[in-house]
CSV table of C-alpha atoms in Angstrom, one decimal:
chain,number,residue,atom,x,y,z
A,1,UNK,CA,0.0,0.0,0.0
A,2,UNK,CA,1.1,3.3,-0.9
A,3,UNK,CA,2.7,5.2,2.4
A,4,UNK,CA,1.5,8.6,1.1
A,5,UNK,CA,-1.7,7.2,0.8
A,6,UNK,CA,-1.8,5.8,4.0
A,7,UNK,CA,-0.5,8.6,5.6
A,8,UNK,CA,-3.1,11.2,3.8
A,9,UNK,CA,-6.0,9.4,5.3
A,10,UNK,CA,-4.4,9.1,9.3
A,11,UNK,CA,-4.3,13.0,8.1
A,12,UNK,CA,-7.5,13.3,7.5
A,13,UNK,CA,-8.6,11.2,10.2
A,14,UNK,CA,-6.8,13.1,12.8
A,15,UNK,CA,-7.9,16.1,11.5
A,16,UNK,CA,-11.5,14.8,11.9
A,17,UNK,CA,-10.7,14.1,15.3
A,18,UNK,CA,-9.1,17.3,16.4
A,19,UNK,CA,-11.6,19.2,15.3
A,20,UNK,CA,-14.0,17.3,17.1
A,21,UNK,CA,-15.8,16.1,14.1
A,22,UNK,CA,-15.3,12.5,15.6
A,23,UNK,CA,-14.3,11.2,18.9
A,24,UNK,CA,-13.0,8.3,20.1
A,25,UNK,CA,-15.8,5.9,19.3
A,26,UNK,CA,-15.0,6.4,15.8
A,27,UNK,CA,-11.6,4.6,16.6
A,28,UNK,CA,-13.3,1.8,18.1
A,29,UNK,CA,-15.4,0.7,15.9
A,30,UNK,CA,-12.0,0.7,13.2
A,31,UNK,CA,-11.0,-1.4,15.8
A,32,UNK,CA,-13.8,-3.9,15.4
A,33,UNK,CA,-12.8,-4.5,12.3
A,34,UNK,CA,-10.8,-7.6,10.7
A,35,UNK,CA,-10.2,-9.8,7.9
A,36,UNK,CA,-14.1,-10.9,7.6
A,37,UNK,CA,-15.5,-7.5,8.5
A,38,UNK,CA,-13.1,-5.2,6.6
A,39,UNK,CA,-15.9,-2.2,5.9
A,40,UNK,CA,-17.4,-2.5,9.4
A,41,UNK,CA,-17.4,1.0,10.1
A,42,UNK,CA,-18.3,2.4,6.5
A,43,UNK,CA,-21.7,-0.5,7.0
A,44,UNK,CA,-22.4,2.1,10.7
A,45,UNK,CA,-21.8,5.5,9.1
A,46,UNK,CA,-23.9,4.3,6.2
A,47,UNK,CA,-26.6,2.9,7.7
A,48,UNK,CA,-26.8,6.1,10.4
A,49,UNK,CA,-27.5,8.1,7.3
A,50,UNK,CA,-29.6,6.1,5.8
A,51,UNK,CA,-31.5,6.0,9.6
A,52,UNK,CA,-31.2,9.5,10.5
A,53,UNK,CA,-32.4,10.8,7.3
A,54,UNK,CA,-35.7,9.1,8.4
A,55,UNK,CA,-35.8,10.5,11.7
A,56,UNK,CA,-34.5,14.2,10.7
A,57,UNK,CA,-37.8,14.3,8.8
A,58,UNK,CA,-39.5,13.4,11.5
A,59,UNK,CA,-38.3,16.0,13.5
A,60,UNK,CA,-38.8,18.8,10.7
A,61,UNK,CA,-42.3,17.7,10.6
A,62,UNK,CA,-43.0,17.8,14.1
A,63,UNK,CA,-41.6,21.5,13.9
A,64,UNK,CA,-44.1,22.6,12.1
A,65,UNK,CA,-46.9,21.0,13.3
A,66,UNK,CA,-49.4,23.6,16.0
A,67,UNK,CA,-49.1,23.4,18.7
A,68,UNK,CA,-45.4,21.7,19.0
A,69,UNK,CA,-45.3,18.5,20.8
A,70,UNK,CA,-42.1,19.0,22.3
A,71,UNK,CA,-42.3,15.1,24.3
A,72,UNK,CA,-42.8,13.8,20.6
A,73,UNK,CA,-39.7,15.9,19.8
A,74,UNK,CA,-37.4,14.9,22.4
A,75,UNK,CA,-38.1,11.5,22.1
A,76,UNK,CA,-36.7,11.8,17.9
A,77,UNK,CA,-33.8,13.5,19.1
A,78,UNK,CA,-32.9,11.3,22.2
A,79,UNK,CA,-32.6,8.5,19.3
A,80,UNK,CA,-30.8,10.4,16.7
A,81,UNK,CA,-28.4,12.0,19.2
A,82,UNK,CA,-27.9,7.9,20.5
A,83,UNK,CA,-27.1,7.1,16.9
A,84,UNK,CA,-24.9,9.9,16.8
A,85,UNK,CA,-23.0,8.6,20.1
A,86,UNK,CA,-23.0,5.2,18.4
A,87,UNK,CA,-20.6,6.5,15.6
A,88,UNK,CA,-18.6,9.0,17.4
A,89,UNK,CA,-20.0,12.0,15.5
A,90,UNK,CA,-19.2,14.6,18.1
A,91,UNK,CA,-20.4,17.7,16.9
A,92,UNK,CA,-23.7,16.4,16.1
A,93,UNK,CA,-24.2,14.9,19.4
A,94,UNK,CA,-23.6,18.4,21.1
A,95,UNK,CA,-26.2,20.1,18.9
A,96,UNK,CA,-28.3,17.1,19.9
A,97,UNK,CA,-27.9,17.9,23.8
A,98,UNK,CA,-28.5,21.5,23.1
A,99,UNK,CA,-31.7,20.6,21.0
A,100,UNK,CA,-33.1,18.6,23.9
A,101,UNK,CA,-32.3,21.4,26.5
A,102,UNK,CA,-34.7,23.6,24.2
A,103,UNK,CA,-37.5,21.0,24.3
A,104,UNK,CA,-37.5,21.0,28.1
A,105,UNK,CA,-37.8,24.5,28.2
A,106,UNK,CA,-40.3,24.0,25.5
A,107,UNK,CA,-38.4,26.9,23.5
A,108,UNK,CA,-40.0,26.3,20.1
A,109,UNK,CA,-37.5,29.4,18.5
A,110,UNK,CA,-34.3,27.6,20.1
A,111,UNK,CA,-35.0,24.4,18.8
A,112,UNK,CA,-36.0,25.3,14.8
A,113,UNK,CA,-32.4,27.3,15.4
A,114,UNK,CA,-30.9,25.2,16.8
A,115,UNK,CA,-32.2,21.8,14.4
A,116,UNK,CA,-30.7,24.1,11.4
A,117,UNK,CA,-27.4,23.8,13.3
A,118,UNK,CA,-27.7,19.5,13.7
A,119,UNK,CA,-28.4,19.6,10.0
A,120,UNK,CA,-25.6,21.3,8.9
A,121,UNK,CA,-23.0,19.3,11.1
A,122,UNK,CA,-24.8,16.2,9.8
A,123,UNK,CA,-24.4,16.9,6.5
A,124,UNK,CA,-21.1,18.4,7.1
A,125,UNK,CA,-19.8,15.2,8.5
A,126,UNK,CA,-21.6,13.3,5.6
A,127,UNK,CA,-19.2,14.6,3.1
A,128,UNK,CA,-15.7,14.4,5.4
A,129,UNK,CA,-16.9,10.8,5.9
A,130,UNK,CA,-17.5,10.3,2.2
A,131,UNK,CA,-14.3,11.6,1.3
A,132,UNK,CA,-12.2,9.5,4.2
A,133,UNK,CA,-13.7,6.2,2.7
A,134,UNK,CA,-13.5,7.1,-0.8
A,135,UNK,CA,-10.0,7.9,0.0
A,136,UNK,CA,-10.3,4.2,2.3
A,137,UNK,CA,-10.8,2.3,-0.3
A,138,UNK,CA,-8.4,3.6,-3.0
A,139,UNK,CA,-5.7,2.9,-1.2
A,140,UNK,CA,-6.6,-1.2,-1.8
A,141,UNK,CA,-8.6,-4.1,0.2
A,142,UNK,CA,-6.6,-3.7,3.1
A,143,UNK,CA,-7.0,0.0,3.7
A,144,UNK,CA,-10.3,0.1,5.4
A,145,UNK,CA,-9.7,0.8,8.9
A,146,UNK,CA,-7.0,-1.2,9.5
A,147,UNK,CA,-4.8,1.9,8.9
A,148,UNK,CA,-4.2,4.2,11.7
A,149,UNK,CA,-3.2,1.3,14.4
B,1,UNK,CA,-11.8,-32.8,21.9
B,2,UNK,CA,-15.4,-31.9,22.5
B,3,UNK,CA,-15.3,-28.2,21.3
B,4,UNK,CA,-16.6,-26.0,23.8
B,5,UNK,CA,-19.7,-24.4,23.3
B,6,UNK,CA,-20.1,-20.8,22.2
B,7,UNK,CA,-22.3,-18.9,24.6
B,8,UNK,CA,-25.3,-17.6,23.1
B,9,UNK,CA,-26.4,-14.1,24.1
B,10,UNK,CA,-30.0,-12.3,22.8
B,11,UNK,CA,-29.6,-8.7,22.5
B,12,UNK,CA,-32.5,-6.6,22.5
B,13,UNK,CA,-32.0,-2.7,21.0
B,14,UNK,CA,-34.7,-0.8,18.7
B,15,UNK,CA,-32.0,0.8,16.8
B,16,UNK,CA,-30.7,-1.1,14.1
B,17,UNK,CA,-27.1,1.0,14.7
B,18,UNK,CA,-26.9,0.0,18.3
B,19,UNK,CA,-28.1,-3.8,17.1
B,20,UNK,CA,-25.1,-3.8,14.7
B,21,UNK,CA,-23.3,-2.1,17.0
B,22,UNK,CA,-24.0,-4.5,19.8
B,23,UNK,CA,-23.9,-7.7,17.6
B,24,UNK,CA,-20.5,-6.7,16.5
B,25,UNK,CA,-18.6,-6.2,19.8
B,26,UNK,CA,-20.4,-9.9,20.9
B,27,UNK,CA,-19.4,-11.7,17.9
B,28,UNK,CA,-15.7,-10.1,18.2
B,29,UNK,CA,-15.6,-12.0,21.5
B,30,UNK,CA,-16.8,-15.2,20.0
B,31,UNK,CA,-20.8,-15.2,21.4
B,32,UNK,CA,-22.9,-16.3,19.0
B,33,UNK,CA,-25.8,-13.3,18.5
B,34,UNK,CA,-29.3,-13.2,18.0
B,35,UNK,CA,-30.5,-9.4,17.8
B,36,UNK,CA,-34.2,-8.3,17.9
B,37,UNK,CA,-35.4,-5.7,18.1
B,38,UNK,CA,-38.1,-4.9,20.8
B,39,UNK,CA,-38.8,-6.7,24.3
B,40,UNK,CA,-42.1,-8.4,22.9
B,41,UNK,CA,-39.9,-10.0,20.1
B,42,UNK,CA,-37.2,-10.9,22.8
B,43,UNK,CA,-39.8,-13.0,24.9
B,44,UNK,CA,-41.1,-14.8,21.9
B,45,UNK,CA,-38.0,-15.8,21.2
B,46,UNK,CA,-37.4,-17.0,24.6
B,47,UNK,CA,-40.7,-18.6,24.1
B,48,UNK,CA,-42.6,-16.7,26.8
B,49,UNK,CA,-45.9,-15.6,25.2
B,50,UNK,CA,-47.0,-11.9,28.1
B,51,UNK,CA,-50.7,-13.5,28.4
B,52,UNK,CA,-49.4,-16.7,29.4
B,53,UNK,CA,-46.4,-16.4,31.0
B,54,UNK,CA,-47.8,-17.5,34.8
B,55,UNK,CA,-49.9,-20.4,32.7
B,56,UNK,CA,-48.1,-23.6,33.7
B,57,UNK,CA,-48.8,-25.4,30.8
B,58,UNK,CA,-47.0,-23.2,28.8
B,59,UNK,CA,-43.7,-25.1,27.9
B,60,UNK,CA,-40.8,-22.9,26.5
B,61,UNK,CA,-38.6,-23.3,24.0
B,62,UNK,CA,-35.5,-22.3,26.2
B,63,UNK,CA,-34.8,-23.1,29.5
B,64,UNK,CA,-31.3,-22.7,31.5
B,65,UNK,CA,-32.5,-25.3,33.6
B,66,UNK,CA,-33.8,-27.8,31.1
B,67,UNK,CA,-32.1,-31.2,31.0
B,68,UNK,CA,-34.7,-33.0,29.6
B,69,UNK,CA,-34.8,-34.7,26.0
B,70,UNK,CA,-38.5,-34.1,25.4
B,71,UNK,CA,-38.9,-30.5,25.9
B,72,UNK,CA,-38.1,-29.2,22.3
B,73,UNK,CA,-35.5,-26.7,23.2
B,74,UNK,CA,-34.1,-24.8,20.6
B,75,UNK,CA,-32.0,-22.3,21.7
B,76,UNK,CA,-30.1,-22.0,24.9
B,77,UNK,CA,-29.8,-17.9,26.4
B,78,UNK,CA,-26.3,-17.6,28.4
B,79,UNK,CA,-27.1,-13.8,28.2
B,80,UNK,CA,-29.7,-11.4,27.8
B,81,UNK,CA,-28.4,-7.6,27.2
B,82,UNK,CA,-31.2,-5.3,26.5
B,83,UNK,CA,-31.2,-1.2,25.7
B,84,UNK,CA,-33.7,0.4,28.4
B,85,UNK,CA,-35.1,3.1,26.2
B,86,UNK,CA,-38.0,1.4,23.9
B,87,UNK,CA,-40.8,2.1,23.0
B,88,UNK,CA,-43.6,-0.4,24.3
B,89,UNK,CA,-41.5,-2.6,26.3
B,90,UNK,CA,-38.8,-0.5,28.4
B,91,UNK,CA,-35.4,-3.0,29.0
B,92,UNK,CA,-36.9,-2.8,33.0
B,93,UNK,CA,-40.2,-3.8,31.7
B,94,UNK,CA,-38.4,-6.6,30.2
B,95,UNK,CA,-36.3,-7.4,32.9
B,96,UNK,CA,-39.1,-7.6,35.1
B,97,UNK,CA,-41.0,-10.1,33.1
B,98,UNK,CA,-37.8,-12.1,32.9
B,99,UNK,CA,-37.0,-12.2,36.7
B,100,UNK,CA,-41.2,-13.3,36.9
B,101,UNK,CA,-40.3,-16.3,34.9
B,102,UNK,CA,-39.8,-19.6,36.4
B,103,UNK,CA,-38.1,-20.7,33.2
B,104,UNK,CA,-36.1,-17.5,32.5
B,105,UNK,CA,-35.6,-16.2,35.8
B,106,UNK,CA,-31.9,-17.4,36.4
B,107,UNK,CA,-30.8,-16.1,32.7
B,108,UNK,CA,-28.4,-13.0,33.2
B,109,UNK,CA,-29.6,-10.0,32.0
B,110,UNK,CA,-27.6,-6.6,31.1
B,111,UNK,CA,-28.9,-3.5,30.9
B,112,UNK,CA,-27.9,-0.7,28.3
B,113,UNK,CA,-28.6,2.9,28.0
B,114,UNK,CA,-27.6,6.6,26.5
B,115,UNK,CA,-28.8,8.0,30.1
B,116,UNK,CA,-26.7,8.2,33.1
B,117,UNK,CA,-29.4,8.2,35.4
B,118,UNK,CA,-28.8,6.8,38.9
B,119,UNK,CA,-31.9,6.0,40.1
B,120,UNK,CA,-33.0,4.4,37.0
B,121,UNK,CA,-29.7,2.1,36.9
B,122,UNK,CA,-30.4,1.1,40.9
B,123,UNK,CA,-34.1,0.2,39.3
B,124,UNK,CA,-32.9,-2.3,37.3
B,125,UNK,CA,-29.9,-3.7,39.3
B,126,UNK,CA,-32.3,-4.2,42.3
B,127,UNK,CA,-34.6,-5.8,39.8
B,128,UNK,CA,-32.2,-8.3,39.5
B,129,UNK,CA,-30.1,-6.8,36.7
B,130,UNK,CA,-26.3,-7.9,36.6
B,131,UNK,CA,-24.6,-4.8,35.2
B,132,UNK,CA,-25.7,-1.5,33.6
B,133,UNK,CA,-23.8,-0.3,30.2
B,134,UNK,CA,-23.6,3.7,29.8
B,135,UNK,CA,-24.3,3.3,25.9
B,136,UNK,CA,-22.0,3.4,23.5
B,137,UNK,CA,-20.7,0.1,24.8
B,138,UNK,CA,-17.4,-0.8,24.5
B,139,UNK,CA,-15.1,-3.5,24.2
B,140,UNK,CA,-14.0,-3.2,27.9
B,141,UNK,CA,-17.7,-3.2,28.8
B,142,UNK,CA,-18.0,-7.0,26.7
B,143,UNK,CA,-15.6,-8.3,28.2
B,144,UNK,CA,-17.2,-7.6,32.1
B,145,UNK,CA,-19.6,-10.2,30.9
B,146,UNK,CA,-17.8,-13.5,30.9
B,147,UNK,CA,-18.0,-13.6,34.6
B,148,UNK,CA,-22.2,-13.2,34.2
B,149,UNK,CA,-22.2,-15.6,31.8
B,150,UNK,CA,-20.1,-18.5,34.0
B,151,UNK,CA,-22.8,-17.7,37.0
B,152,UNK,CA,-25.2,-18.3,34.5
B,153,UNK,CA,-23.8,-21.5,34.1
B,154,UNK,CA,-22.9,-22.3,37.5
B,155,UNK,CA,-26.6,-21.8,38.0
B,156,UNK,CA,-28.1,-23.7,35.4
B,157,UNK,CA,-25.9,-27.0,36.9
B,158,UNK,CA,-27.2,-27.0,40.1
B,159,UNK,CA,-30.0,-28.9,39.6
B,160,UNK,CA,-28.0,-31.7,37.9
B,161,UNK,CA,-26.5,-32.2,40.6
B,162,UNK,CA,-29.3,-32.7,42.6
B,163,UNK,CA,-30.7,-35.2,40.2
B,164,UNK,CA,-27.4,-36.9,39.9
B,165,UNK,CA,-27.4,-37.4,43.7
B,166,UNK,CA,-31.0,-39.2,43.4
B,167,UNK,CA,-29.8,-41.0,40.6
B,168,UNK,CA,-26.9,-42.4,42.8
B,169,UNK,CA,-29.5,-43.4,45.2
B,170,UNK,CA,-31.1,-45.2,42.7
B,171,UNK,CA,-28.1,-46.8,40.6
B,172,UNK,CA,-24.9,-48.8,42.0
B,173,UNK,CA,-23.1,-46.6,44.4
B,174,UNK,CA,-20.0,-48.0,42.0
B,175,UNK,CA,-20.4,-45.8,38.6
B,176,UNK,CA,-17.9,-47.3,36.8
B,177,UNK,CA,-20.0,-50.2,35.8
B,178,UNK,CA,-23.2,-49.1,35.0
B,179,UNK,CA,-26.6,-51.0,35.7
B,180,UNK,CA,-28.6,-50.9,32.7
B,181,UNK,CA,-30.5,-54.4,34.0
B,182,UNK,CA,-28.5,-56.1,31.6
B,183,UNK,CA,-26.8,-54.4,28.7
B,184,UNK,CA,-23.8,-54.0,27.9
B,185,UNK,CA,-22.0,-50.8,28.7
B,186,UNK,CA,-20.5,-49.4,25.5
């Protein structure tokens, strides 16, 4: 395997992590990984957008609903911001938290503001993720996550 | 030579990441997995249908303490590790119905959630409850679970040996031959 390949994506990894994009829950699920489940963590990240997407809808349509039911809301976000958790994706998880503080306050303004701001470091994180396995799996079969150990 | 057997554990989680999640980390330890996802679907498939669960004559399909041929079991729980947060059947709700069970009752159960709440994690351990998991669950948390699943074991033994002390009543106190009224020991 190419070693400036390999080194480009522990670059972009750690850069993911300093900037608290990811956190150390990201690592461990590239250390679950092995010779029979080689794309264990691109199957998570994949299917938590293919999941969240569902339950971001949910949450947009509950927003607009009169009056808001802010139980119903708190109840989506509790499980998107555990799916969140589940992958590592930091950022998202703290928008989460600060979502949820809104709903028990039963602020309707701080939580449409504050849902724009879990959006964006969603989709945000979609495309770094994207871009880390693209970059994954050019670099052959074994580059997965086995890199960065 | 007799290849020991893998311990089987049921994991109960309504999210499908948290199921793969969980199903992962069990298999990377060498349990063998079955993953549902709700607490009804959990007691079905430890063969305990809610309405009849105190009904005698219900016979399930798994039972730790089940030694006999003719009771059709096909599975054998080591471990039960179930998320606490879902909707219908909380993982106390479940727990609870499992501790009720004369069939299930000495099955260790694990409980996971997202919440660090104190009072809801003394709930479930004085329910009966062998360890609470602060969710996302790690490698370190698997491996705690070994221990639960020899008790399990240990448990599930006991009344073998019970049966094996009537049976010593009953047989020639000298095992090496043994008296099957006149066949041949193989």
């Amino acid at each position: 395997m190419d070693k400036n390949h390999l080194q480009h994506q522990l670059d972009m990894k750690r850069s993911l992590l300093d900037q608290g994009y990811l956190d150390e829950q990201f690592i461990q699920l590239e250390e679950l990984e092995d010779d029979d489940n080689p794309n264990f963590v691109e199957e998570m990240v994949t299917t938590f957008y293919a999941n969240s997407a569902r339950l971001l809808q949910n949450i947009e349509q509950a927003l607009g609903s009169r009056p808001i039911d802010f139980t119903k809301l708190d109840n989506y976000m509790h499980q998107f911001k555990g799916s969140s958790s589940s992958i590592g994706a930091t950022r998202v998880q703290k928008e989460c938290t600060l979502f949820m503080e809104y709903c028990e306050a039963a602020n309707a303004e701080g939580c449409i503001r504050t849902f724009r701001q879990v959006k964006q470091e969603h989709a945000s994180l979609k495309t770094k993720l994207e871009d880390y396995f693209k970059l994954a799996r050019q670099g052959g079969p074994s580059a997965g996550g086995q890199a960065g150990r | 030579m007799a290849a020991r057997a893998q311990f089987h554990v049921l994991a109960v989680d309504d999210s499908l990441i948290d199921r793969k999640l969980i199903e992962r980390l069990l298999k990377t330890s060498s349990y063998q997995v079955t993953a549902v996802d709700s607490g009804s679907k959990a007691l079905e498939f430890l063969g305990i249908h809610e309405d009849e669960e105190n009904n005698e004559a219900s016979i399930p399909s798994v039972s730790p303490n089940d030694d006999d041929d003719d009771d059709h079991q096909d599975v054998d729980i080591s471990l039960i590790i179930t998320d606490y947060c879902m909707p219908e059947m909380t993982g106390y709700d479940l727990l609870r119905k499992i501790k009720e069970s004369k069939s299930l009752k000495d099955i260790p159960v694990v409980i996971m959630s997202s919440d660090n709440i104190p009072s809801r994690i003394n709930r479930c351990l004085e329910e009966g409850a062998e360890e609470f998991f602060l969710k996302p669950v790690q490698v370190s948390d698997v491996n705690k679970l070994k221990s639960h699943l020899l008790k399990g074991k240990a448990k599930e033994s006991q009344p073998n040996i019970n049966k094996r002390n009537i049976m010593e009543e009953l047989f020639s106190p000298d095992r090496t031959i043994t008296n099957y009224g006149g066949l041949e020991k193989v």
